[in-house]
Amino acid sequence: MLIGYLGPKGSFSHHVAQKAFPKGKLVPLKNITEVMKAYESGQVDYSIVPVENSIEGSVHETLDYLFHQAAIQAVAEIVQPIKQQLLATSLNKPIEKVFSHPQAIAQGQKYISQHYPNAQFEITASTANAARFVAEHPDMNYAAIAPQASASEYHLKVVARDIQEMEENYTRFWILGHRVPELDLPKQGDKQTLALTLPDNLPGALYKALSTFAWRGIDLTKIESRPLKTALGEYFFIIDINNEKKKLVEFAYQELANLGITFKVFGSYTVFLIHDK
């Protein structure tokens, strides 16, 4: 079984792919769009893409592609705790330059400023790329902010653990596929994600759309607007719903259709949680 993920090895996406498909053959790809296209073209059996981070918000590349260009479904969601480590080739060397992705730098900047006030930051395409670069330059006083998996993958030492400023940091990943995979991970409940497009001639359209769920007692866990890319001020709305009341959800969809509100379901899926030690 072939599994597409956002590479390189040692990234959080790689770690999620390993946890979800420990016996699968993992295929690293260079960007999120390529990961989704790999599944569409049949290059892989499943694709794993990031959807939302609890601090940085939604991953727009994923959601926009699924709305505008794809007809594929999320069949499972995996929630990954995000913990950043300071990695180097040696525990004793001075650190003069720190490499990482901009989000990881933002999360670890306070720690670096306190402990290595003269260190400079260098931006890389991913945390795993930063770790790989540091590993390739063992004679330099370099360090990387990256996940624990990068330390194992590139044989780096953990200089400091869990340096992220905010402890409650999680990223949601979707598994895109044709059927629900069997995952040996703790379950956290069932959800659906859909995108609503509202008609111009329906007063209070958003209120009416949300009311179809509210009066049925269906919990909404997220609502977000994204540009339709048609004209200024035109949007579609991404909604996450609790899918425990499946029959009531179907009735809500029927009411949306009767109101002339179009919608696209991104997926009906079970949420799984990774417990990293």
Coordinates of C-alpha atoms in Angstrom, one line a residue:
M1 CA 0.0 0.0 0.0
L2 CA 1.4 3.4 -1.1
I3 CA 0.9 6.4 1.2
G4 CA 1.6 10.0 0.0
Y5 CA 2.6 12.6 2.5
L6 CA 4.3 16.0 2.7
G7 CA 8.0 15.3 2.9
P8 CA 10.8 15.0 3.7
K9 CA 11.3 12.2 6.2
G10 CA 11.3 13.4 9.8
S11 CA 8.5 15.9 9.4
F12 CA 5.3 15.8 11.4
S13 CA 3.5 14.6 8.3
H14 CA 5.9 11.7 8.0
H15 CA 5.4 10.8 11.7
V16 CA 1.6 10.8 11.2
A17 CA 2.0 8.6 8.1
Q18 CA 4.1 6.2 10.1
K19 CA 1.6 6.0 12.9
A20 CA -1.4 5.6 10.6
F21 CA 0.2 3.1 8.2
P22 CA 3.1 1.3 9.9
K23 CA 3.2 -1.3 7.2
G24 CA 2.6 1.0 4.3
K25 CA 5.2 2.2 1.8
L26 CA 5.5 6.0 2.4
V27 CA 6.0 8.3 -0.6
P28 CA 7.3 11.8 0.2
L29 CA 6.1 14.7 -2.0
K30 CA 7.3 18.2 -2.1
N31 CA 4.1 20.2 -1.5
I32 CA 0.5 19.7 -0.3
T33 CA -1.0 20.1 -3.7
E34 CA 1.2 17.3 -5.1
V35 CA 0.2 15.1 -2.2
M36 CA -3.5 15.4 -3.1
K37 CA -2.8 15.1 -6.9
A38 CA -0.9 11.8 -6.2
Y39 CA -4.1 10.3 -4.8
E40 CA -6.2 11.7 -7.6
S41 CA -4.0 10.2 -10.3
G42 CA -3.8 6.8 -8.6
Q43 CA -0.1 7.2 -7.8
V44 CA -0.8 6.3 -4.1
D45 CA -3.6 4.5 -2.3
Y46 CA -4.0 7.2 0.4
S47 CA -2.8 10.7 0.9
I48 CA -2.2 12.5 4.2
V49 CA -2.5 16.3 4.3
P50 CA -2.5 18.9 7.1
V51 CA -5.8 20.7 7.5
E52 CA -5.5 23.0 10.6
N53 CA -3.2 24.0 13.4
S54 CA -4.6 25.1 16.7
I55 CA -2.3 28.2 16.8
E56 CA -1.8 29.1 13.1
G57 CA -5.3 28.2 11.9
S58 CA -6.4 26.5 8.7
V59 CA -4.1 25.2 6.0
H60 CA -5.6 27.1 3.0
E61 CA -3.7 25.2 0.4
T62 CA -5.5 22.0 1.4
L63 CA -9.0 23.4 1.8
D64 CA -8.9 25.6 -1.3
Y65 CA -7.8 22.7 -3.5
L66 CA -10.5 20.4 -2.1
F67 CA -13.1 23.0 -2.8
H68 CA -12.1 24.4 -6.2
Q69 CA -10.4 21.5 -7.9
A70 CA -10.9 18.1 -6.3
A71 CA -13.7 15.5 -5.8
I72 CA -12.0 13.4 -3.1
Q73 CA -13.0 12.7 0.4
A74 CA -11.4 12.7 3.9
V75 CA -12.0 9.2 5.3
A76 CA -10.2 9.8 8.7
E77 CA -8.7 12.6 10.7
I78 CA -5.6 12.3 12.9
V79 CA -4.7 14.9 15.5
Q80 CA -1.0 15.2 16.1
P81 CA 0.5 17.1 19.2
I82 CA 3.1 19.5 18.0
K83 CA 6.2 19.5 20.1
Q84 CA 9.4 21.2 18.9
Q85 CA 12.9 20.1 19.9
L86 CA 16.2 22.0 19.6
L87 CA 18.5 19.6 17.7
A88 CA 22.3 19.7 16.9
T89 CA 25.0 17.3 16.0
S90 CA 26.6 17.7 19.4
L91 CA 25.3 18.6 22.8
N92 CA 28.4 20.7 23.7
K93 CA 28.9 23.0 20.7
P94 CA 28.0 26.7 20.8
I95 CA 24.9 27.5 18.7
E96 CA 25.3 30.5 16.3
K97 CA 22.6 29.8 13.8
V98 CA 19.2 28.2 14.2
F99 CA 17.3 26.8 11.1
S100 CA 13.6 26.0 10.9
H101 CA 10.2 26.6 9.3
P102 CA 8.8 30.1 10.1
Q103 CA 6.0 28.6 12.3
A104 CA 8.5 26.6 14.3
I105 CA 10.8 29.6 14.7
A106 CA 7.9 31.6 16.0
Q107 CA 7.0 28.8 18.5
G108 CA 10.6 28.5 19.8
Q109 CA 11.9 32.0 19.5
K110 CA 11.4 32.9 23.2
Y111 CA 13.5 29.9 24.3
I112 CA 16.3 30.7 21.8
S113 CA 16.3 34.3 22.8
Q114 CA 16.7 33.4 26.5
H115 CA 19.3 30.7 26.1
Y116 CA 21.2 31.7 22.9
P117 CA 20.6 35.5 22.6
N118 CA 23.3 36.0 19.9
A119 CA 22.0 33.1 17.6
Q120 CA 20.6 34.1 14.2
F121 CA 17.6 32.5 12.6
E122 CA 17.5 31.0 9.1
I123 CA 14.2 30.0 7.4
T124 CA 13.8 26.6 5.7
A125 CA 10.9 25.0 3.8
S126 CA 10.1 22.6 6.6
T127 CA 11.4 21.6 10.0
A128 CA 12.6 18.3 8.6
N129 CA 14.6 20.2 5.9
A130 CA 16.2 22.2 8.7
A131 CA 17.2 19.1 10.6
R132 CA 18.7 17.5 7.5
F133 CA 20.7 20.6 6.7
V134 CA 22.2 20.7 10.2
A135 CA 23.1 17.0 10.0
E136 CA 24.9 17.6 6.6
H137 CA 27.0 20.4 8.3
P138 CA 28.4 18.8 11.4
D139 CA 31.4 21.1 11.6
M140 CA 29.3 24.2 11.8
N141 CA 27.7 25.7 14.9
Y142 CA 24.2 25.0 13.6
A143 CA 21.0 23.8 15.3
A144 CA 17.5 23.1 14.1
I145 CA 14.0 23.5 15.6
A146 CA 12.3 20.3 14.5
P147 CA 10.2 17.3 15.8
Q148 CA 11.6 14.4 17.7
A149 CA 11.2 12.2 14.6
S150 CA 13.8 14.4 12.8
A151 CA 16.3 13.6 15.6
S152 CA 15.9 9.9 15.0
E153 CA 15.9 10.2 11.2
Y154 CA 19.0 12.4 10.9
H155 CA 20.9 11.2 14.0
L156 CA 20.9 14.5 15.8
K157 CA 21.2 15.2 19.5
V158 CA 18.3 16.8 21.5
V159 CA 19.8 19.9 23.0
A160 CA 16.5 21.0 24.6
R161 CA 13.1 19.4 24.6
D162 CA 9.6 20.9 24.0
I163 CA 10.8 24.4 23.5
Q164 CA 7.5 25.6 21.9
E165 CA 6.1 28.6 23.7
M166 CA 2.5 27.3 23.9
E167 CA 1.9 23.8 25.3
E168 CA -1.5 23.2 23.7
N169 CA -0.4 22.9 20.1
Y170 CA -2.1 20.4 17.7
T171 CA -2.4 19.9 14.0
R172 CA -5.3 18.1 12.3
F173 CA -4.4 15.8 9.4
W174 CA -6.8 14.3 6.9
I175 CA -6.4 10.9 5.3
L176 CA -7.8 11.2 1.7
G177 CA -8.9 7.9 0.2
H178 CA -11.6 5.7 -1.2
R179 CA -12.4 3.7 1.9
V180 CA -11.9 4.0 5.7
P181 CA -8.6 2.6 6.8
E182 CA -8.1 0.5 9.9
L183 CA -6.1 2.6 12.3
D184 CA -4.7 1.4 15.6
L185 CA -5.2 4.7 17.4
P186 CA -7.5 6.1 20.1
K187 CA -10.8 7.4 18.7
Q188 CA -12.1 10.9 19.6
G189 CA -15.6 10.9 17.9
D190 CA -17.1 11.4 14.4
K191 CA -17.2 14.6 12.3
Q192 CA -18.2 15.9 8.9
T193 CA -16.7 18.9 7.1
L194 CA -18.6 20.7 4.4
A195 CA -18.3 23.9 2.3
L196 CA -21.4 26.1 1.9
T197 CA -22.0 28.4 -1.1
L198 CA -24.8 30.9 -0.3
P199 CA -27.3 32.3 -3.0
D200 CA -27.2 36.0 -3.5
N201 CA -31.0 36.4 -3.5
L202 CA -31.6 34.8 -0.1
P203 CA -31.8 37.4 2.7
G204 CA -30.1 36.1 5.9
A205 CA -28.7 33.1 4.0
L206 CA -25.9 32.3 6.4
Y207 CA -28.3 32.5 9.4
K208 CA -30.7 30.2 7.7
A209 CA -27.9 27.8 6.7
L210 CA -26.7 27.6 10.3
S211 CA -30.2 27.3 11.7
T212 CA -30.7 24.0 9.8
F213 CA -28.2 22.5 12.2
A214 CA -28.9 24.6 15.3
W215 CA -32.6 23.7 15.8
R216 CA -31.8 20.0 15.3
G217 CA -29.2 20.2 18.1
I218 CA -26.3 19.4 15.8
D219 CA -23.1 20.9 17.2
L220 CA -20.9 23.0 14.9
T221 CA -17.2 22.9 15.9
K222 CA -15.9 25.3 13.3
I223 CA -17.0 27.9 10.8
E224 CA -14.6 29.8 8.6
S225 CA -15.0 31.9 5.4
R226 CA -12.7 31.6 2.3
P227 CA -12.8 33.7 -0.9
L228 CA -14.7 32.2 -3.7
K229 CA -12.1 33.6 -6.1
T230 CA -14.8 35.0 -8.3
A231 CA -15.3 38.6 -7.1
L232 CA -14.3 40.8 -4.1
G233 CA -16.6 40.1 -1.2
E234 CA -17.8 36.6 -2.3
Y235 CA -17.1 33.7 0.0
F236 CA -17.7 30.1 0.7
F237 CA -18.0 28.8 4.3
I238 CA -16.3 25.8 5.7
I239 CA -18.2 24.1 8.6
D240 CA -17.2 21.2 10.8
I241 CA -20.1 19.4 12.5
N242 CA -20.4 16.7 15.1
N243 CA -21.7 13.7 13.2
E244 CA -23.0 11.6 16.0
K245 CA -26.7 12.4 14.9
K246 CA -26.2 11.1 11.4
K247 CA -29.9 10.9 10.5
L248 CA -30.5 14.5 11.7
V249 CA -27.5 15.6 9.6
E250 CA -29.1 14.1 6.5
F251 CA -32.3 16.0 7.2
A252 CA -30.3 19.2 7.7
Y253 CA -28.7 18.7 4.2
Q254 CA -32.2 18.2 2.7
E255 CA -33.3 21.5 4.2
L256 CA -30.1 23.3 2.8
A257 CA -31.0 22.0 -0.7
N258 CA -34.6 23.2 -0.3
L259 CA -33.3 26.7 0.6
G260 CA -31.2 26.8 -2.5
I261 CA -27.9 26.6 -0.5
T262 CA -25.3 24.5 -2.3
F263 CA -22.8 22.5 -0.3
K264 CA -19.9 20.1 -0.9
V265 CA -19.0 17.5 1.7
F266 CA -15.2 17.2 2.2
G267 CA -15.6 14.0 4.2
S268 CA -17.4 12.0 6.9
Y269 CA -14.7 10.7 9.2
T270 CA -13.7 9.4 12.6
V271 CA -11.2 11.5 14.6
F272 CA -8.1 9.7 16.0
L273 CA -5.5 11.1 18.4
I274 CA -1.8 10.3 18.5
H275 CA -0.4 10.1 22.0
D276 CA 3.3 10.9 21.7
K277 CA 5.5 10.0 24.7

